[in-house]
CSV table of C-alpha atoms in Angstrom, one decimal:
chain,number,residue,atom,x,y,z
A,260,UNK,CA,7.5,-41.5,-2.8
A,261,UNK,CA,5.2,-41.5,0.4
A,262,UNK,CA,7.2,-39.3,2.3
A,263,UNK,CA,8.2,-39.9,5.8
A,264,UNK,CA,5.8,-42.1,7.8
A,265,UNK,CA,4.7,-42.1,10.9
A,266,UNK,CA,2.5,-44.2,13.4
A,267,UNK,CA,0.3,-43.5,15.4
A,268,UNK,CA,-0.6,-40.0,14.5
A,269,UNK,CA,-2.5,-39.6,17.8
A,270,UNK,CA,-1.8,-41.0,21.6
A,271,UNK,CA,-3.2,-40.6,24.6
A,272,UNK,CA,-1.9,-42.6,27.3
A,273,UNK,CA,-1.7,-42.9,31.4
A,274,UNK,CA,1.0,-41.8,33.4
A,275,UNK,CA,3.3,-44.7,33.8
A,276,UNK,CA,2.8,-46.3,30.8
A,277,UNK,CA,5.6,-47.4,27.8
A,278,UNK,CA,4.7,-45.4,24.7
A,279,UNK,CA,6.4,-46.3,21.3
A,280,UNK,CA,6.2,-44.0,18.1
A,281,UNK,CA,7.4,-45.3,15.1
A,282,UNK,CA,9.0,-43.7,12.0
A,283,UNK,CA,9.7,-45.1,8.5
A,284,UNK,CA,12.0,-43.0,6.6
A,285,UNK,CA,12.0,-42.1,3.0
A,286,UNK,CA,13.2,-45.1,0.9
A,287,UNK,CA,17.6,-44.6,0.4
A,288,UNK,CA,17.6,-41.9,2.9
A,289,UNK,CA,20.5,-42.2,5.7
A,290,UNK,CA,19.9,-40.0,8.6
A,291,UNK,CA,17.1,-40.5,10.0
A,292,UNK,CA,16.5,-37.6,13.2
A,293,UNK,CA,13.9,-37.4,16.0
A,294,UNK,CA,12.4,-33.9,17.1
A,295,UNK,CA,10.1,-32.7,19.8
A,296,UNK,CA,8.1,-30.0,19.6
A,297,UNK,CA,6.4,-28.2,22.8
A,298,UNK,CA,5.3,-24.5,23.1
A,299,UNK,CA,7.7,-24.0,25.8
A,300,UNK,CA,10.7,-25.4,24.3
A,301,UNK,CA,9.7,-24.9,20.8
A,302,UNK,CA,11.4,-27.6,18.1
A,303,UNK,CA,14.4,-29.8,19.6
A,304,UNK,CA,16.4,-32.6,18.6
A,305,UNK,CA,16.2,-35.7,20.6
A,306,UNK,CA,18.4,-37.8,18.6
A,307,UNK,CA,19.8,-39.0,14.5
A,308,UNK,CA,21.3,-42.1,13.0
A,309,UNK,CA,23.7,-42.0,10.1
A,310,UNK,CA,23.1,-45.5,8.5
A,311,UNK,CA,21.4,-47.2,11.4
A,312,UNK,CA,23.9,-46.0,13.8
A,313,UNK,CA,23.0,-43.5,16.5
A,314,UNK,CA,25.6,-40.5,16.3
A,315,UNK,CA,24.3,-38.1,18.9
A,316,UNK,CA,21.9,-38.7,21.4
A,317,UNK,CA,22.5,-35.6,23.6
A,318,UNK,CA,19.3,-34.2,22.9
A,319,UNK,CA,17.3,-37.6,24.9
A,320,UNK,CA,15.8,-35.6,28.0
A,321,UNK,CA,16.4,-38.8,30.0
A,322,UNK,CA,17.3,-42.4,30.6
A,323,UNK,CA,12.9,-42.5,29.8
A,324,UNK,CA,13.9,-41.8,26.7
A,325,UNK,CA,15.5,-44.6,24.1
A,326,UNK,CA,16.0,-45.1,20.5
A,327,UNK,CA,16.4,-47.8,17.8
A,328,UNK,CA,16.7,-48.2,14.2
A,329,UNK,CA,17.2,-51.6,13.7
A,330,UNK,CA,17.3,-51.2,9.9
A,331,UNK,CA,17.2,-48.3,7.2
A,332,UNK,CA,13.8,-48.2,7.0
A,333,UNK,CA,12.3,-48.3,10.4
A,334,UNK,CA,13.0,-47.1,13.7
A,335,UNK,CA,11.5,-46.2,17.2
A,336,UNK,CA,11.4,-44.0,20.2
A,337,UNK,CA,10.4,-45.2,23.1
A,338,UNK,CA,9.3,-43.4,26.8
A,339,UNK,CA,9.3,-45.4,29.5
A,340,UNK,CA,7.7,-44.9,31.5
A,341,UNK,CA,5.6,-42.0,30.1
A,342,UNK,CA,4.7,-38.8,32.4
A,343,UNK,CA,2.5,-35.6,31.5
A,344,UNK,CA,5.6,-33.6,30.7
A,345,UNK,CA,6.1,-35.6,27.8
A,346,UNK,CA,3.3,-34.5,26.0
A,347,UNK,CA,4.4,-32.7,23.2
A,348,UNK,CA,4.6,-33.8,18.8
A,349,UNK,CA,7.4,-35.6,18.1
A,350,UNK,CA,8.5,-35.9,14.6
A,351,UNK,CA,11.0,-37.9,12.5
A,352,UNK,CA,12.9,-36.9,9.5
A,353,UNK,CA,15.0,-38.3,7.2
A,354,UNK,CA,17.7,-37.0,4.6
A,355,UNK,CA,20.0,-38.1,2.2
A,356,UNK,CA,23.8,-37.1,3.1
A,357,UNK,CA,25.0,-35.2,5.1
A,358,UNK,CA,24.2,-32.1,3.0
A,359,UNK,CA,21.6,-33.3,2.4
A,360,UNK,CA,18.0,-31.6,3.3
A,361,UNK,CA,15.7,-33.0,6.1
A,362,UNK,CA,12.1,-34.2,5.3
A,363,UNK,CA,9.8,-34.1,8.1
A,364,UNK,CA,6.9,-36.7,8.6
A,365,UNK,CA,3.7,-35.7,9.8
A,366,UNK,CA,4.1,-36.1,13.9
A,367,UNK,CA,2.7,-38.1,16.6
A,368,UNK,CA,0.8,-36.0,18.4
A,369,UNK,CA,1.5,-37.3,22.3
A,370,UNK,CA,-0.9,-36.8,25.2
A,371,UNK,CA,-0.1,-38.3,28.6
A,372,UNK,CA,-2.5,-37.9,31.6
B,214,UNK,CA,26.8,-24.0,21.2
B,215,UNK,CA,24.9,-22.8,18.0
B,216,UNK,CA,22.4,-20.8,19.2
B,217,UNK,CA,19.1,-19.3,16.7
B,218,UNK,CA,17.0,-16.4,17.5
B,219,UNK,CA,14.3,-15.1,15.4
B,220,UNK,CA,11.9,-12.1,16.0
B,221,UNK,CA,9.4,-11.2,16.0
B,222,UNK,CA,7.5,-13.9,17.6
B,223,UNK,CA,4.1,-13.0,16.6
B,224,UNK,CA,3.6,-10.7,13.7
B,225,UNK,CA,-0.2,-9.4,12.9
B,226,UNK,CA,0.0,-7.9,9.4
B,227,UNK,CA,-2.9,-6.6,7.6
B,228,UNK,CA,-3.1,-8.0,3.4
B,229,UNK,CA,-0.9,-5.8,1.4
B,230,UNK,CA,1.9,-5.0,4.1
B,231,UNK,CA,4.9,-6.1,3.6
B,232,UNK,CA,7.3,-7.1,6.6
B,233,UNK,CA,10.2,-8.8,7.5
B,234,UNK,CA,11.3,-11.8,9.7
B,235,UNK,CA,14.7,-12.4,11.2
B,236,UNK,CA,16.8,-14.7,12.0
B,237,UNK,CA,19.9,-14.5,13.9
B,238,UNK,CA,22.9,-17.4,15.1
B,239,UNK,CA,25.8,-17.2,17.2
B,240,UNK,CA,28.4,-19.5,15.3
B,241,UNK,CA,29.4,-20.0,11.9
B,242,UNK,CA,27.4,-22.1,9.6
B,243,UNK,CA,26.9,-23.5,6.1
B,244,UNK,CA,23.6,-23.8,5.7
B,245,UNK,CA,20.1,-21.6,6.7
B,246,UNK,CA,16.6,-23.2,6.0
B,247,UNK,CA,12.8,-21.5,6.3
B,248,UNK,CA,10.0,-23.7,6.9
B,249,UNK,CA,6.7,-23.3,6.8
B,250,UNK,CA,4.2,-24.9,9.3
B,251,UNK,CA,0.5,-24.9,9.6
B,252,UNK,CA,-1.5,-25.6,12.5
B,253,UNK,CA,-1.7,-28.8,13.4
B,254,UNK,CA,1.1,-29.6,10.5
B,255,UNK,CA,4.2,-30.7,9.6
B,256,UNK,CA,7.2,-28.6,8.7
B,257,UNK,CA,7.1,-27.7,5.0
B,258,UNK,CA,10.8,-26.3,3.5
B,259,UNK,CA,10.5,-23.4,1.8
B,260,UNK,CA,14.0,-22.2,1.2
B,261,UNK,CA,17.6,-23.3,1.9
B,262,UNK,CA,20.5,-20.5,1.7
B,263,UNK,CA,24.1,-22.2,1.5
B,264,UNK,CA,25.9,-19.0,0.6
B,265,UNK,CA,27.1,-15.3,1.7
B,266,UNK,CA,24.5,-13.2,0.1
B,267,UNK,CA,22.3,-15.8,-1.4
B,268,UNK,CA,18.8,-14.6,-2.0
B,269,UNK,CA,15.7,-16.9,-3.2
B,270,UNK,CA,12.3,-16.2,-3.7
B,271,UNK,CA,8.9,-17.7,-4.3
B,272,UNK,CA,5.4,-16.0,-4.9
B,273,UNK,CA,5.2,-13.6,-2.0
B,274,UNK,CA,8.5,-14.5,-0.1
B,275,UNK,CA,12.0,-13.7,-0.3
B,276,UNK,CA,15.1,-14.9,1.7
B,277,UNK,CA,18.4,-14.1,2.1
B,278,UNK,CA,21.5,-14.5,4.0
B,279,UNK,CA,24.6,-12.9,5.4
B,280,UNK,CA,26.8,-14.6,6.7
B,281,UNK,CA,29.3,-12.4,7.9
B,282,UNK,CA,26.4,-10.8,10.1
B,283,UNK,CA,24.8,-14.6,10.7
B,284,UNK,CA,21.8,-13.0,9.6
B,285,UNK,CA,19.0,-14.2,7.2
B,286,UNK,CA,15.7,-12.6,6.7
B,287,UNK,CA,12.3,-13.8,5.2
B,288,UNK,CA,10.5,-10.9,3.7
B,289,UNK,CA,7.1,-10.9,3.1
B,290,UNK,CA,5.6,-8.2,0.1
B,291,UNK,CA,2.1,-7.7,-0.6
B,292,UNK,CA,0.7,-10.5,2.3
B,293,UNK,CA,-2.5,-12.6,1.5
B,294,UNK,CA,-4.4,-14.5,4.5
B,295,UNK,CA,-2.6,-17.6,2.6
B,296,UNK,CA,0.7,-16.8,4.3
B,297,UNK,CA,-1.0,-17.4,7.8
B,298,UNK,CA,1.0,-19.9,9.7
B,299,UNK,CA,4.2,-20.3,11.8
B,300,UNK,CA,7.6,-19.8,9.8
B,301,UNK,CA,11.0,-21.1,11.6
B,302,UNK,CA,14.5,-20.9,10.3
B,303,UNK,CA,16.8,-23.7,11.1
B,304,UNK,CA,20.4,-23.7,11.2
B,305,UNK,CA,22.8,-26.3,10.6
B,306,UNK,CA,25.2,-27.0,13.7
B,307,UNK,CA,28.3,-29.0,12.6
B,308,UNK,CA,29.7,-28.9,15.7
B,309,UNK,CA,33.3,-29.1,14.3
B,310,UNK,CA,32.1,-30.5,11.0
B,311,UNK,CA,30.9,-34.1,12.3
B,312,UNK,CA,27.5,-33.6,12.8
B,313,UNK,CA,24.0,-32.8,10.8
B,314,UNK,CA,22.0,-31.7,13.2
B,315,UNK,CA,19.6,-28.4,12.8
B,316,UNK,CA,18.8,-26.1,15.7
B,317,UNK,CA,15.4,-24.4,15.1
B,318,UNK,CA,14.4,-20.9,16.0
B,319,UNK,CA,11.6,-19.7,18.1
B,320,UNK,CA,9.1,-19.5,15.2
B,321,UNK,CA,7.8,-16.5,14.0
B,322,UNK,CA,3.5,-16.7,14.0
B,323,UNK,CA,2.2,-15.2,11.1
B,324,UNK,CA,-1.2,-13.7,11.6
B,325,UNK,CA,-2.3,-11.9,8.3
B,326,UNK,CA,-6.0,-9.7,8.5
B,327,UNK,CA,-8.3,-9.1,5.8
């Protein structure tokens, strides 16, 4: 299996502008989750789906902020629009169950200036 | 709210010490994991405790847990430069047993000299 994917590895965008990072999960797997990672808040959860279905968003700094998974095996976050605080890696997972472990794709490193 | 803290969060450790890392949580929880990241990297899992008193270990590193004292430690014996990197636990918060979601700890960085 590929792992996780994700797309683009790198961005650098303006202030102000829509950013989307996209996230293909491992193939069966039914969470899917959404994590930021900055050196001042260290590793958070934005947001997961169980089976396409978002289940707790409380993690979404603000209404910038929105996700999709419009089917198992792809789904989007999206900022707009985009400021310099949001530069951070974000990363999606995925798992299988709700035991199940979380595998982490390789980030999107985000730059916004 | 499930809260994680690990220490130390920088740890310079010369080849051939051994050391600990730990990992403390405020609420009750069935699962710990360790994971492994490298600058610039992803999270790689290294080990996930489910139990009181579970212990697992690979090459250099062992972890285990008690949950009684919500306490898990990664020990480190004999370190190589290899081990260099940042090592995070990660707890699972079920939050009243709906949810899956895993609150991370500060990260311990592992700086290990020649």
């Amino acid at each position: 299996d590929a792992g996780v994917i994700q797309s683009p590895r790198h961005e650098v965008t303006e202030m102000g502008q829509e950013v989307t990072l996209r996230c293909k999960p491992i193939s069966g797997h039914d969470y899917l989750f959404w994590y930021r990672q900055t050196m001042m808040r260290g590793l958070e959860l934005l947001i997961y789906f169980n089976n396409n279905v978002p289940i707790d968003d409380s993690g979404m700094p603000e209404d910038r902020f929105s996700a999709k998974m419009p089917n198992a095996s792809f789904s989007t976050l999206k900022i707009q629009p985009s400021e310099p605080r949001d530069s951070a890696v974000y990363f999606c997972a995925s798992s299988l169950g709700r035991q199940g472990e979380q595998y982490f794709g390789p980030g999107t490193r985000l730059t916004v200036t | 709210e499930l809260k994680v803290e690990q220490n130390p969060l920088f740890l310079s450790m010369q080849e051939g010490k051994n050391y600990t890392i730990y990992c403390n949580y405020s609420t009750t929880s069935d699962r710990l994991y360790w994971y492994r990241q490298d600058p610039g990297k992803s999270l790689e899992s290294l080990f996930v405790l489910l139990s009181n008193g579970a212990v697992k270990q690979e090459g250099r590193l062992m972890a285990s847990l008690d949950t009684k004292a919500r306490l898990s430690t990664l020990h480190i014996t004999a370190a190589v430069h290899d081990l260099s990197a940042t090592y995070f636990c990660a707890v699972v918060d079920r939050d009243g047993g709906a949810t899956n979601k895993l609150i991370f700890g500060t990260g311990t960085l592992l700086a290990v000299q020649p």
